[in-house]
Amino acid sequence: MTDSSKRPLAVFDLDNTLADTAHRQRFLESKPRDWDGFFAAAPQDPPIAEGIALVLQSARECEVVYLTGRPERCRRDTLDWLAAQGLPEGRVYMRRDAGREGGGRGDRRPARRTKLEILGRLARTREIRVLVDDDELVCEDAERAGFPVVRARWAAQSAELKVAQEREGRT
C-alpha cells in the first residue's frame, strides 16, 4: 500500500540521462572492455542540460531518487558529481560490487531486470510519478509494468553502452 502522506518519487537514471558519457565510450571499444577506466572517468562527465532541468523541475513536487547501473564502488564519485551539478540529494540505487560474497561477480543482470526490481520495491510504499531513463528496454518494461516513463533521448546513443547495459549487466 502506498503512503500518500509522502511526496511521490521521480526516479532518474544517470548515464546518458543526466551525465554525458560520450568522452568515456573509448574505454568500451577495446577488447576486453576497460570497465575500470570507464567508471574512473565518470567524475568528468559533462551534465546534460535537458536531464538536469527535468530533475530540478521534478524536485518541486517529488522526492528525487537516482537509479543507476553503476557499481557500488562508484558511490562517492557519483554523489560528488550530483552535488557538483546542484542536483537535489536523494537515495542512489547502484549495482552491488563484485566481491567474495557475490562469488566475485557482482550484479550483472540486464539493466531492465535490476531497475524494474527496484522500481517494484519502491512502488510498494510510494507513488512513482515518473521514471526517466535512456535505455529503451528499461523504458518498455517499466511502461509494461504500469510506470509513467520519460525516455531520455537527448544524448547520443552508444552501441557499446547498449550492449553493456543489456548483455553484460555493467551499467
Short mmCIF file of C-alpha atoms in Angstrom, two decimals:
data_model
loop_
_atom_site.label_atom_id
_atom_site.label_comp_id
_atom_site.label_asym_id
_atom_site.label_seq_id
_atom_site.Cartn_x
_atom_site.Cartn_y
_atom_site.Cartn_z
CA MET A 1 0.00 0.00 0.00
CA THR A 2 1.45 3.35 -1.00
CA ASP A 3 1.94 6.07 1.57
CA SER A 4 0.03 9.08 0.23
CA SER A 5 1.36 11.30 3.03
CA LYS A 6 4.81 11.28 1.40
CA ARG A 7 5.73 13.05 -1.80
CA PRO A 8 5.73 10.88 -4.93
CA LEU A 9 9.05 9.71 -6.34
CA ALA A 10 10.74 10.90 -9.53
CA VAL A 11 13.32 8.27 -10.49
CA PHE A 12 16.28 9.25 -12.67
CA ASP A 13 18.92 7.20 -14.43
CA LEU A 14 22.39 8.80 -14.59
CA ASP A 15 24.47 7.77 -17.60
CA ASN A 16 23.22 9.44 -20.80
CA THR A 17 20.20 10.76 -18.91
CA LEU A 18 21.90 13.29 -16.60
CA ALA A 19 25.58 12.63 -17.34
CA ASP A 20 27.07 12.67 -20.85
CA THR A 21 29.28 9.58 -21.17
CA ALA A 22 30.46 10.23 -24.73
CA HIS A 23 34.00 11.15 -23.63
CA ARG A 24 34.46 7.75 -21.96
CA GLN A 25 32.98 5.49 -24.63
CA ARG A 26 36.50 4.75 -25.86
CA PHE A 27 37.02 2.52 -22.82
CA LEU A 28 34.24 0.23 -24.07
CA GLU A 29 35.62 -0.07 -27.59
CA SER A 30 38.68 -2.08 -26.55
CA LYS A 31 38.69 -5.86 -26.15
CA PRO A 32 38.41 -6.64 -23.34
CA ARG A 33 36.38 -3.61 -22.30
CA ASP A 34 38.15 -1.36 -19.78
CA TRP A 35 35.46 -1.02 -17.12
CA ASP A 36 37.81 0.42 -14.52
CA GLY A 37 38.78 3.21 -16.94
CA PHE A 38 35.16 3.76 -17.97
CA PHE A 39 33.95 4.28 -14.41
CA ALA A 40 37.08 6.15 -13.28
CA ALA A 41 36.34 8.81 -15.96
CA ALA A 42 32.73 9.33 -14.76
CA PRO A 43 33.56 12.32 -12.50
CA GLN A 44 34.46 14.27 -15.67
CA ASP A 45 31.06 13.66 -17.32
CA PRO A 46 29.51 16.90 -18.53
CA PRO A 47 25.92 17.39 -17.36
CA ILE A 48 23.12 17.04 -19.90
CA ALA A 49 21.04 20.21 -19.71
CA GLU A 50 17.69 18.58 -20.57
CA GLY A 51 18.07 15.94 -17.88
CA ILE A 52 19.30 18.38 -15.24
CA ALA A 53 16.36 20.71 -15.93
CA LEU A 54 13.90 17.82 -15.60
CA VAL A 55 15.36 16.77 -12.22
CA LEU A 56 15.10 20.33 -10.91
CA GLN A 57 11.54 20.68 -12.21
CA SER A 58 10.53 17.29 -10.76
CA ALA A 59 12.02 18.15 -7.35
CA ARG A 60 9.36 20.83 -6.90
CA GLU A 61 6.66 18.18 -6.43
CA CYS A 62 8.57 14.92 -5.96
CA GLU A 63 11.30 13.34 -3.92
CA VAL A 64 14.13 12.58 -6.37
CA VAL A 65 15.71 9.13 -6.43
CA TYR A 66 18.64 8.09 -8.63
CA LEU A 67 18.67 4.59 -10.13
CA THR A 68 21.85 3.64 -11.95
CA GLY A 69 23.60 0.59 -13.26
CA ARG A 70 26.91 1.96 -11.98
CA PRO A 71 28.57 -0.34 -9.45
CA GLU A 72 28.56 0.48 -5.76
CA ARG A 73 32.30 1.26 -5.83
CA CYS A 74 31.41 4.44 -7.77
CA ARG A 75 29.14 5.79 -5.00
CA ARG A 76 31.46 8.55 -3.69
CA ASP A 77 32.27 9.84 -7.20
CA THR A 78 28.57 9.69 -8.11
CA LEU A 79 27.44 11.60 -5.02
CA ASP A 80 30.16 14.21 -5.60
CA TRP A 81 29.10 14.60 -9.26
CA LEU A 82 25.41 15.01 -8.35
CA ALA A 83 26.30 17.66 -5.74
CA ALA A 84 28.59 19.49 -8.18
CA GLN A 85 25.65 19.79 -10.60
CA GLY A 86 23.46 21.33 -7.89
CA LEU A 87 21.05 18.41 -8.00
CA PRO A 88 18.83 17.55 -5.06
CA GLU A 89 20.05 14.96 -2.62
CA GLY A 90 18.26 11.68 -2.92
CA ARG A 91 18.71 7.99 -2.44
CA VAL A 92 21.05 6.46 -5.02
CA TYR A 93 20.46 2.84 -6.00
CA MET A 94 23.51 1.15 -7.57
CA ARG A 95 24.58 -2.35 -8.58
CA ARG A 96 26.38 -4.34 -5.94
CA ASP A 97 30.12 -4.68 -6.48
CA ALA A 98 31.83 -7.89 -7.43
CA GLY A 99 33.28 -9.43 -4.31
CA ARG A 100 33.70 -12.61 -2.39
CA GLU A 101 30.14 -12.58 -1.10
CA GLY A 102 28.80 -12.43 -4.66
CA GLY A 103 31.04 -15.19 -5.96
CA GLY A 104 33.32 -12.48 -7.34
CA ARG A 105 30.80 -11.28 -9.89
CA GLY A 106 28.57 -8.55 -8.56
CA ASP A 107 25.16 -7.96 -10.12
CA ARG A 108 25.40 -8.49 -13.87
CA ARG A 109 21.75 -8.92 -14.69
CA PRO A 110 20.40 -6.79 -17.55
CA ALA A 111 19.56 -3.22 -16.52
CA ARG A 112 15.89 -3.75 -17.28
CA ARG A 113 15.72 -6.53 -14.68
CA THR A 114 17.64 -4.80 -11.91
CA LYS A 115 15.90 -1.47 -12.38
CA LEU A 116 12.40 -2.95 -12.58
CA GLU A 117 13.05 -4.93 -9.42
CA ILE A 118 14.00 -1.74 -7.54
CA LEU A 119 11.06 0.20 -9.01
CA GLY A 120 8.73 -2.55 -7.85
CA ARG A 121 10.11 -2.36 -4.30
CA LEU A 122 9.79 1.43 -4.25
CA ALA A 123 6.23 1.29 -5.63
CA ARG A 124 5.08 -0.90 -2.73
CA THR A 125 5.14 2.10 -0.42
CA ARG A 126 5.39 5.17 -2.65
CA GLU A 127 3.82 6.54 -5.80
CA ILE A 128 6.30 6.55 -8.70
CA ARG A 129 5.42 9.76 -10.56
CA VAL A 130 7.99 9.20 -13.33
CA LEU A 131 10.99 7.14 -14.40
CA VAL A 132 13.45 8.97 -16.66
CA ASP A 133 15.90 6.66 -18.46
CA ASP A 134 17.72 6.45 -21.79
CA ASP A 135 17.59 2.64 -22.07
CA GLU A 136 14.69 1.72 -24.37
CA LEU A 137 14.39 -1.78 -22.91
CA VAL A 138 14.18 -0.41 -19.37
CA CYS A 139 11.56 2.10 -20.54
CA GLU A 140 9.48 -0.54 -22.36
CA ASP A 141 9.48 -2.91 -19.38
CA ALA A 142 8.68 -0.08 -16.96
CA GLU A 143 5.72 1.03 -19.10
CA ARG A 144 4.51 -2.58 -19.34
CA ALA A 145 4.63 -2.71 -15.52
CA GLY A 146 2.46 0.43 -15.36
CA PHE A 147 5.08 3.07 -14.52
CA PRO A 148 4.98 6.51 -16.21
CA VAL A 149 8.14 6.92 -18.29
CA VAL A 150 10.04 9.75 -19.94
CA ARG A 151 12.55 8.49 -22.50
CA ALA A 152 15.81 10.40 -22.22
CA ARG A 153 16.59 10.71 -25.92
CA TRP A 154 18.74 13.80 -25.56
CA ALA A 155 22.18 12.09 -25.55
CA ALA A 156 23.90 10.35 -28.46
CA GLN A 157 23.33 6.63 -28.20
CA SER A 158 26.34 4.36 -27.97
CA ALA A 159 26.11 0.84 -29.37
CA GLU A 160 28.85 -0.23 -26.96
CA LEU A 161 26.96 1.11 -23.94
CA LYS A 162 23.74 -0.56 -25.11
CA VAL A 163 25.49 -3.94 -25.24
CA ALA A 164 26.99 -3.27 -21.81
CA GLN A 165 23.58 -2.47 -20.32
CA GLU A 166 21.70 -5.40 -21.81
CA ARG A 167 24.13 -8.27 -22.29
CA GLU A 168 26.88 -7.62 -19.81
CA GLY A 169 24.88 -6.06 -16.97
CA ARG A 170 27.56 -3.45 -16.42
CA THR A 171 25.83 -0.09 -16.34
#
